[in-house]
Amino acid sequence: MLQLALDRLHARGHDTKPTLSYLVHYPKARLNRTLRTLKLTPKEKALKAEAIQQHETQMLSRRRFLAHARDTEDFHLPMAPEAKHPHHPVAAGDIARGALQLRLKLLKPALSFRDAKLHVVLETLLEGSLRWTLKMPSKSAKARIHCAVTGKPVRWASVRITGRHATISLPAMNAVPLTRIFVKLEKRPLFFDIAGWREIAVDEARRPKLHFHRHTSAHPHAAE
C-alpha cells in the first residue's frame, strides 16, 4: 500500500525515493531476492533491542528475540508482480471473462478457510481505487463482496472450496481496464497473518484499449 501512495505522489510531480522491502518471518521456500544490507549504528541497534522488549507477551525467550537486534539489517528490492506464486496462499490470479480469477491454497498449519478474509485492491483507469473485502465461506457458495471503505455490499463472488484449495471469481467487468492488482488472505493461526499483500501482474497485451472520440456538432447559421 505504501507503493500506491508513492505512485500517486510521483504522478503529481513529487520527488519520491526508491523503496526497500523486508521479511518479518523468513519462509522455508527460497525466494529470488536482490539483497541490500544496511549497517546499524550502536544507537540504532540499542533502539531496536529496546523496541523488541516492549512486546512482553511474545517474549517467550528473551535471548532468542533480542538476537534479532543485529549489527546489520537485510532488505531487498521490491519483487516484480507475478501471475503465479506457489509460496503464497494466493497462488495464482488472472483476469478472464470479465472477472478476477484467484486460486487460493492454504499453507500449513492452516487447514480451513473458516474466519479467513480476502482483501483486494484494484487500481483502475476509469473508477480510480477500489477496495474490496470478502469473508470466506466454510464451503462452496456465493459470497458478498463489500467495499472496505464504506462497508456497503457491492457485488457477489463465486467461491469453490475443495479441502485447502479454493477458486474465487470476482466480477470486475466494470473495473477494467486495471492498472494494478493487490491481494491478501487474512488468517491468523496465532499472532500474525499467514501471509502479507502480493501484487498480481496485469497482462498488458490483454488489457482493453481505450479509444476516445471527439464529437463535433455543426450549428447552421440562420439565413439572413
PDB file of C-alpha atoms in Angstrom:
ATOM      1  CA  MET A   1       0.000   0.000   0.000  1.00  0.00           C
ATOM      2  CA  LEU A   2       2.976   2.275   0.545  1.00  0.00           C
ATOM      3  CA  GLN A   3       3.909   1.824  -3.114  1.00  0.00           C
ATOM      4  CA  LEU A   4       0.453   3.006  -4.217  1.00  0.00           C
ATOM      5  CA  ALA A   5       0.820   6.183  -2.163  1.00  0.00           C
ATOM      6  CA  LEU A   6       4.278   6.818  -3.633  1.00  0.00           C
ATOM      7  CA  ASP A   7       2.974   6.227  -7.160  1.00  0.00           C
ATOM      8  CA  ARG A   8       0.288   8.871  -6.638  1.00  0.00           C
ATOM      9  CA  LEU A   9       2.799  11.389  -5.308  1.00  0.00           C
ATOM     10  CA  HIS A  10       5.090  10.702  -8.260  1.00  0.00           C
ATOM     11  CA  ALA A  11       2.195  11.191 -10.700  1.00  0.00           C
ATOM     12  CA  ARG A  12       1.563  14.612  -9.130  1.00  0.00           C
ATOM     13  CA  GLY A  13       5.146  15.674  -9.751  1.00  0.00           C
ATOM     14  CA  HIS A  14       6.619  14.968  -6.303  1.00  0.00           C
ATOM     15  CA  ASP A  15      10.114  13.543  -5.978  1.00  0.00           C
ATOM     16  CA  THR A  16       9.909  10.042  -4.461  1.00  0.00           C
ATOM     17  CA  LYS A  17      12.702   7.747  -3.323  1.00  0.00           C
ATOM     18  CA  PRO A  18      13.135   4.049  -4.181  1.00  0.00           C
ATOM     19  CA  THR A  19      11.707   1.678  -1.579  1.00  0.00           C
ATOM     20  CA  LEU A  20      13.183  -1.413   0.056  1.00  0.00           C
ATOM     21  CA  SER A  21      11.209  -4.388   1.367  1.00  0.00           C
ATOM     22  CA  TYR A  22      11.940  -6.795   4.209  1.00  0.00           C
ATOM     23  CA  LEU A  23      10.743 -10.137   5.523  1.00  0.00           C
ATOM     24  CA  VAL A  24       9.378 -10.348   9.053  1.00  0.00           C
ATOM     25  CA  HIS A  25       9.355 -14.152   9.093  1.00  0.00           C
ATOM     26  CA  TYR A  26      11.612 -15.957   6.653  1.00  0.00           C
ATOM     27  CA  PRO A  27       9.758 -18.663   4.686  1.00  0.00           C
ATOM     28  CA  LYS A  28      11.162 -22.145   4.241  1.00  0.00           C
ATOM     29  CA  ALA A  29      10.986 -21.725   0.466  1.00  0.00           C
ATOM     30  CA  ARG A  30      13.897 -19.939  -1.171  1.00  0.00           C
ATOM     31  CA  LEU A  31      12.882 -16.653  -2.774  1.00  0.00           C
ATOM     32  CA  ASN A  32      14.732 -14.916  -5.562  1.00  0.00           C
ATOM     33  CA  ARG A  33      15.617 -11.661  -3.800  1.00  0.00           C
ATOM     34  CA  THR A  34      18.120  -8.912  -4.555  1.00  0.00           C
ATOM     35  CA  LEU A  35      19.505  -8.070  -1.111  1.00  0.00           C
ATOM     36  CA  ARG A  36      20.607  -4.719   0.234  1.00  0.00           C
ATOM     37  CA  THR A  37      22.364  -4.892   3.619  1.00  0.00           C
ATOM     38  CA  LEU A  38      22.396  -1.820   5.864  1.00  0.00           C
ATOM     39  CA  LYS A  39      24.759  -1.431   8.821  1.00  0.00           C
ATOM     40  CA  LEU A  40      23.201  -0.107  12.021  1.00  0.00           C
ATOM     41  CA  THR A  41      24.865   2.364  14.330  1.00  0.00           C
ATOM     42  CA  PRO A  42      25.214   1.351  18.020  1.00  0.00           C
ATOM     43  CA  LYS A  43      22.384   3.767  18.845  1.00  0.00           C
ATOM     44  CA  GLU A  44      20.090   2.224  16.199  1.00  0.00           C
ATOM     45  CA  LYS A  45      20.894  -1.296  17.422  1.00  0.00           C
ATOM     46  CA  ALA A  46      20.130  -0.347  21.037  1.00  0.00           C
ATOM     47  CA  LEU A  47      16.875   1.308  19.959  1.00  0.00           C
ATOM     48  CA  LYS A  48      15.787  -1.857  18.151  1.00  0.00           C
ATOM     49  CA  ALA A  49      16.587  -4.001  21.206  1.00  0.00           C
ATOM     50  CA  GLU A  50      14.507  -1.642  23.349  1.00  0.00           C
ATOM     51  CA  ALA A  51      11.598  -1.858  20.899  1.00  0.00           C
ATOM     52  CA  ILE A  52      11.720  -5.668  20.889  1.00  0.00           C
ATOM     53  CA  GLN A  53      11.455  -5.798  24.674  1.00  0.00           C
ATOM     54  CA  GLN A  54       8.211  -3.803  24.568  1.00  0.00           C
ATOM     55  CA  HIS A  55       6.444  -6.921  23.197  1.00  0.00           C
ATOM     56  CA  GLU A  56       6.230  -8.538  26.623  1.00  0.00           C
ATOM     57  CA  THR A  57       3.522 -11.049  25.677  1.00  0.00           C
ATOM     58  CA  GLN A  58       5.764 -12.516  22.957  1.00  0.00           C
ATOM     59  CA  MET A  59       8.972 -12.648  24.985  1.00  0.00           C
ATOM     60  CA  LEU A  60       8.905 -16.425  25.445  1.00  0.00           C
ATOM     61  CA  SER A  61      12.678 -16.453  25.095  1.00  0.00           C
ATOM     62  CA  ARG A  62      14.306 -13.073  25.711  1.00  0.00           C
ATOM     63  CA  ARG A  63      17.684 -14.210  24.409  1.00  0.00           C
ATOM     64  CA  ARG A  64      16.175 -15.560  21.199  1.00  0.00           C
ATOM     65  CA  PHE A  65      14.196 -12.416  20.412  1.00  0.00           C
ATOM     66  CA  LEU A  66      16.968  -9.984  21.323  1.00  0.00           C
ATOM     67  CA  ALA A  67      19.212 -11.828  18.865  1.00  0.00           C
ATOM     68  CA  HIS A  68      17.243 -10.033  16.135  1.00  0.00           C
ATOM     69  CA  ALA A  69      18.912  -6.765  17.173  1.00  0.00           C
ATOM     70  CA  ARG A  70      21.938  -7.416  14.978  1.00  0.00           C
ATOM     71  CA  ASP A  71      24.641  -5.141  13.604  1.00  0.00           C
ATOM     72  CA  THR A  72      23.110  -5.311  10.122  1.00  0.00           C
ATOM     73  CA  GLU A  73      19.631  -5.397   8.583  1.00  0.00           C
ATOM     74  CA  ASP A  74      18.813  -7.258   5.370  1.00  0.00           C
ATOM     75  CA  PHE A  75      16.410  -5.589   2.960  1.00  0.00           C
ATOM     76  CA  HIS A  76      15.593  -6.461  -0.634  1.00  0.00           C
ATOM     77  CA  LEU A  77      14.367  -4.710  -3.730  1.00  0.00           C
ATOM     78  CA  PRO A  78      10.601  -4.985  -4.342  1.00  0.00           C
ATOM     79  CA  MET A  79       9.695  -8.171  -6.176  1.00  0.00           C
ATOM     80  CA  ALA A  80       8.150  -7.916  -9.618  1.00  0.00           C
ATOM     81  CA  PRO A  81       4.410  -8.741  -9.738  1.00  0.00           C
ATOM     82  CA  GLU A  82       3.669 -12.286 -10.866  1.00  0.00           C
ATOM     83  CA  ALA A  83       0.576 -14.135 -12.034  1.00  0.00           C
ATOM     84  CA  LYS A  84       1.643 -17.245 -10.086  1.00  0.00           C
ATOM     85  CA  HIS A  85       3.291 -17.520  -6.682  1.00  0.00           C
ATOM     86  CA  PRO A  86       3.495 -21.106  -5.337  1.00  0.00           C
ATOM     87  CA  HIS A  87       4.677 -19.996  -1.873  1.00  0.00           C
ATOM     88  CA  HIS A  88       1.816 -17.545  -1.214  1.00  0.00           C
ATOM     89  CA  PRO A  89      -1.758 -18.502  -0.200  1.00  0.00           C
ATOM     90  CA  VAL A  90      -2.998 -16.578  -3.263  1.00  0.00           C
ATOM     91  CA  ALA A  91      -1.213 -18.981  -5.589  1.00  0.00           C
ATOM     92  CA  ALA A  92      -2.462 -17.554  -8.898  1.00  0.00           C
ATOM     93  CA  GLY A  93      -4.515 -14.709 -10.291  1.00  0.00           C
ATOM     94  CA  ASP A  94      -5.699 -13.554 -13.692  1.00  0.00           C
ATOM     95  CA  ILE A  95      -8.381 -11.508 -15.432  1.00  0.00           C
ATOM     96  CA  ALA A  96     -10.547 -13.790 -17.561  1.00  0.00           C
ATOM     97  CA  ARG A  97     -14.069 -13.442 -18.961  1.00  0.00           C
ATOM     98  CA  GLY A  98     -14.628 -10.133 -17.199  1.00  0.00           C
ATOM     99  CA  ALA A  99     -13.713 -11.437 -13.746  1.00  0.00           C
ATOM    100  CA  LEU A 100     -10.717 -11.551 -11.447  1.00  0.00           C
ATOM    101  CA  GLN A 101      -9.977 -15.263 -11.078  1.00  0.00           C
ATOM    102  CA  LEU A 102      -7.989 -16.238  -7.969  1.00  0.00           C
ATOM    103  CA  ARG A 103      -6.674 -19.619  -6.868  1.00  0.00           C
ATOM    104  CA  LEU A 104      -6.007 -19.974  -3.151  1.00  0.00           C
ATOM    105  CA  LYS A 105      -4.004 -22.633  -1.354  1.00  0.00           C
ATOM    106  CA  LEU A 106      -3.815 -22.703   2.424  1.00  0.00           C
ATOM    107  CA  LEU A 107      -0.329 -23.265   3.762  1.00  0.00           C
ATOM    108  CA  LYS A 108       0.238 -25.423   6.830  1.00  0.00           C
ATOM    109  CA  PRO A 109      -0.680 -25.312   9.667  1.00  0.00           C
ATOM    110  CA  ALA A 110      -3.936 -23.728   8.405  1.00  0.00           C
ATOM    111  CA  LEU A 111      -6.459 -26.424   7.457  1.00  0.00           C
ATOM    112  CA  SER A 112      -9.687 -24.486   6.841  1.00  0.00           C
ATOM    113  CA  PHE A 113     -10.796 -21.167   5.333  1.00  0.00           C
ATOM    114  CA  ARG A 114     -13.062 -20.576   8.329  1.00  0.00           C
ATOM    115  CA  ASP A 115     -12.719 -16.999   9.694  1.00  0.00           C
ATOM    116  CA  ALA A 116     -10.483 -16.004   6.761  1.00  0.00           C
ATOM    117  CA  LYS A 117     -10.973 -12.779   4.791  1.00  0.00           C
ATOM    118  CA  LEU A 118      -9.837 -11.917   1.295  1.00  0.00           C
ATOM    119  CA  HIS A 119      -8.762  -8.318   0.673  1.00  0.00           C
ATOM    120  CA  VAL A 120      -8.467  -6.924  -2.858  1.00  0.00           C
ATOM    121  CA  VAL A 121      -7.150  -3.560  -4.049  1.00  0.00           C
ATOM    122  CA  LEU A 122      -7.771  -2.585  -7.662  1.00  0.00           C
ATOM    123  CA  GLU A 123      -6.282   0.454  -9.343  1.00  0.00           C
ATOM    124  CA  THR A 124      -8.357   1.362 -12.407  1.00  0.00           C
ATOM    125  CA  LEU A 125      -8.125   3.999 -15.105  1.00  0.00           C
ATOM    126  CA  LEU A 126     -11.811   4.928 -15.022  1.00  0.00           C
ATOM    127  CA  GLU A 127     -13.017   4.364 -11.427  1.00  0.00           C
ATOM    128  CA  GLY A 128      -9.832   5.135  -9.509  1.00  0.00           C
ATOM    129  CA  SER A 129      -9.054   2.971  -6.469  1.00  0.00           C
ATOM    130  CA  LEU A 130     -11.369   0.145  -5.415  1.00  0.00           C
ATOM    131  CA  ARG A 131     -11.036  -1.579  -2.032  1.00  0.00           C
ATOM    132  CA  TRP A 132     -12.919  -4.848  -1.602  1.00  0.00           C
ATOM    133  CA  THR A 133     -13.157  -7.362   1.223  1.00  0.00           C
ATOM    134  CA  LEU A 134     -14.785 -10.789   1.231  1.00  0.00           C
ATOM    135  CA  LYS A 135     -15.423 -13.080   4.186  1.00  0.00           C
ATOM    136  CA  MET A 136     -14.541 -16.600   3.092  1.00  0.00           C
ATOM    137  CA  PRO A 137     -17.342 -19.176   3.477  1.00  0.00           C
ATOM    138  CA  SER A 138     -16.578 -22.540   5.083  1.00  0.00           C
ATOM    139  CA  LYS A 139     -17.790 -24.371   1.949  1.00  0.00           C
ATOM    140  CA  SER A 140     -18.506 -23.629  -1.713  1.00  0.00           C
ATOM    141  CA  ALA A 141     -21.048 -20.825  -2.030  1.00  0.00           C
ATOM    142  CA  LYS A 142     -21.706 -17.313  -3.259  1.00  0.00           C
ATOM    143  CA  ALA A 143     -20.130 -14.689  -1.018  1.00  0.00           C
ATOM    144  CA  ARG A 144     -20.807 -10.984  -0.666  1.00  0.00           C
ATOM    145  CA  ILE A 145     -18.087  -8.540  -1.659  1.00  0.00           C
ATOM    146  CA  HIS A 146     -18.102  -5.392   0.477  1.00  0.00           C
ATOM    147  CA  CYS A 147     -16.440  -2.046  -0.054  1.00  0.00           C
ATOM    148  CA  ALA A 148     -13.658  -1.876   2.535  1.00  0.00           C
ATOM    149  CA  VAL A 149     -14.142   1.901   2.862  1.00  0.00           C
ATOM    150  CA  THR A 150     -17.919   2.186   3.299  1.00  0.00           C
ATOM    151  CA  GLY A 151     -18.763  -1.379   4.347  1.00  0.00           C
ATOM    152  CA  LYS A 152     -21.564  -1.497   1.762  1.00  0.00           C
ATOM    153  CA  PRO A 153     -22.107  -4.624  -0.380  1.00  0.00           C
ATOM    154  CA  VAL A 154     -21.033  -4.057  -3.983  1.00  0.00           C
ATOM    155  CA  ARG A 155     -21.394  -7.430  -5.735  1.00  0.00           C
ATOM    156  CA  TRP A 156     -21.286 -11.214  -5.376  1.00  0.00           C
ATOM    157  CA  ALA A 157     -18.333 -13.562  -5.787  1.00  0.00           C
ATOM    158  CA  SER A 158     -18.368 -17.254  -6.612  1.00  0.00           C
ATOM    159  CA  VAL A 159     -16.286 -19.365  -4.206  1.00  0.00           C
ATOM    160  CA  ARG A 160     -15.491 -23.045  -4.729  1.00  0.00           C
ATOM    161  CA  ILE A 161     -13.652 -24.820  -1.917  1.00  0.00           C
ATOM    162  CA  THR A 162     -12.036 -28.245  -2.012  1.00  0.00           C
ATOM    163  CA  GLY A 163     -10.114 -29.002   1.159  1.00  0.00           C
ATOM    164  CA  ARG A 164      -7.297 -26.469   1.486  1.00  0.00           C
ATOM    165  CA  HIS A 165      -7.823 -25.154  -2.055  1.00  0.00           C
ATOM    166  CA  ALA A 166     -10.273 -22.504  -3.259  1.00  0.00           C
ATOM    167  CA  THR A 167     -11.159 -20.853  -6.561  1.00  0.00           C
ATOM    168  CA  ILE A 168     -12.729 -17.401  -6.417  1.00  0.00           C
ATOM    169  CA  SER A 169     -14.319 -15.453  -9.259  1.00  0.00           C
ATOM    170  CA  LEU A 170     -14.866 -11.738  -8.580  1.00  0.00           C
ATOM    171  CA  PRO A 171     -16.809  -9.842 -11.281  1.00  0.00           C
ATOM    172  CA  ALA A 172     -14.599  -6.987 -12.448  1.00  0.00           C
ATOM    173  CA  MET A 173     -16.033  -6.005 -15.826  1.00  0.00           C
ATOM    174  CA  ASN A 174     -16.976  -2.524 -14.576  1.00  0.00           C
ATOM    175  CA  ALA A 175     -13.492  -2.055 -13.118  1.00  0.00           C
ATOM    176  CA  VAL A 176     -11.468  -2.658 -16.280  1.00  0.00           C
ATOM    177  CA  PRO A 177      -9.078  -1.525 -17.546  1.00  0.00           C
ATOM    178  CA  LEU A 178      -6.982  -2.350 -14.478  1.00  0.00           C
ATOM    179  CA  THR A 179      -3.532  -0.926 -13.872  1.00  0.00           C
ATOM    180  CA  ARG A 180      -2.561  -2.716 -10.631  1.00  0.00           C
ATOM    181  CA  ILE A 181      -3.957  -5.569  -8.520  1.00  0.00           C
ATOM    182  CA  PHE A 182      -3.053  -6.335  -4.894  1.00  0.00           C
ATOM    183  CA  VAL A 183      -4.483  -9.230  -2.863  1.00  0.00           C
ATOM    184  CA  LYS A 184      -4.131 -10.594   0.653  1.00  0.00           C
ATOM    185  CA  LEU A 185      -5.662 -13.537   2.503  1.00  0.00           C
ATOM    186  CA  GLU A 186      -6.122 -12.571   6.148  1.00  0.00           C
ATOM    187  CA  LYS A 187      -5.998 -15.526   8.522  1.00  0.00           C
ATOM    188  CA  ARG A 188      -4.227 -15.641  11.878  1.00  0.00           C
ATOM    189  CA  PRO A 189      -3.398 -19.063  13.331  1.00  0.00           C
ATOM    190  CA  LEU A 190      -1.649 -17.411  16.312  1.00  0.00           C
ATOM    191  CA  PHE A 191      -0.100 -13.936  16.472  1.00  0.00           C
ATOM    192  CA  PHE A 192       0.370 -12.935  12.838  1.00  0.00           C
ATOM    193  CA  ASP A 193      -1.213 -13.362   9.401  1.00  0.00           C
ATOM    194  CA  ILE A 194      -0.144 -16.354   7.352  1.00  0.00           C
ATOM    195  CA  ALA A 195       0.998 -14.002   4.558  1.00  0.00           C
ATOM    196  CA  GLY A 196       1.077 -10.365   3.529  1.00  0.00           C
ATOM    197  CA  TRP A 197      -0.020  -8.500   0.424  1.00  0.00           C
ATOM    198  CA  ARG A 198       1.156  -9.528  -3.003  1.00  0.00           C
ATOM    199  CA  GLU A 199       0.781  -7.888  -6.386  1.00  0.00           C
ATOM    200  CA  ILE A 200      -0.672  -9.791  -9.318  1.00  0.00           C
ATOM    201  CA  ALA A 201       0.702  -8.983 -12.741  1.00  0.00           C
ATOM    202  CA  VAL A 202      -1.617  -7.203 -15.167  1.00  0.00           C
ATOM    203  CA  ASP A 203      -1.271  -8.608 -18.669  1.00  0.00           C
ATOM    204  CA  GLU A 204      -0.716  -5.518 -20.820  1.00  0.00           C
ATOM    205  CA  ALA A 205      -1.474  -7.418 -24.033  1.00  0.00           C
ATOM    206  CA  ARG A 206      -4.926  -8.417 -22.761  1.00  0.00           C
ATOM    207  CA  ARG A 207      -5.806  -5.071 -21.221  1.00  0.00           C
ATOM    208  CA  PRO A 208      -8.732  -3.464 -23.068  1.00  0.00           C
ATOM    209  CA  LYS A 209      -7.732  -0.444 -25.097  1.00  0.00           C
ATOM    210  CA  LEU A 210      -9.455   2.861 -24.547  1.00  0.00           C
ATOM    211  CA  HIS A 211     -10.448   4.894 -27.578  1.00  0.00           C
ATOM    212  CA  PHE A 212     -11.619   8.456 -27.140  1.00  0.00           C
ATOM    213  CA  HIS A 213     -13.508  10.164 -29.952  1.00  0.00           C
ATOM    214  CA  ARG A 214     -14.131  13.853 -30.279  1.00  0.00           C
ATOM    215  CA  HIS A 215     -17.694  14.644 -31.276  1.00  0.00           C
ATOM    216  CA  THR A 216     -18.394  17.917 -33.008  1.00  0.00           C
ATOM    217  CA  SER A 217     -21.788  19.258 -33.838  1.00  0.00           C
ATOM    218  CA  ALA A 218     -22.490  21.711 -36.608  1.00  0.00           C
ATOM    219  CA  HIS A 219     -24.728  24.647 -35.816  1.00  0.00           C
ATOM    220  CA  PRO A 220     -26.075  26.039 -39.092  1.00  0.00           C
ATOM    221  CA  HIS A 221     -26.317  29.777 -39.200  1.00  0.00           C
ATOM    222  CA  ALA A 222     -29.738  31.223 -39.778  1.00  0.00           C
ATOM    223  CA  ALA A 223     -30.187  32.584 -43.264  1.00  0.00           C
ATOM    224  CA  GLU A 224     -30.150  36.338 -43.400  1.00  0.00           C
TER     225      GLU A 224
END
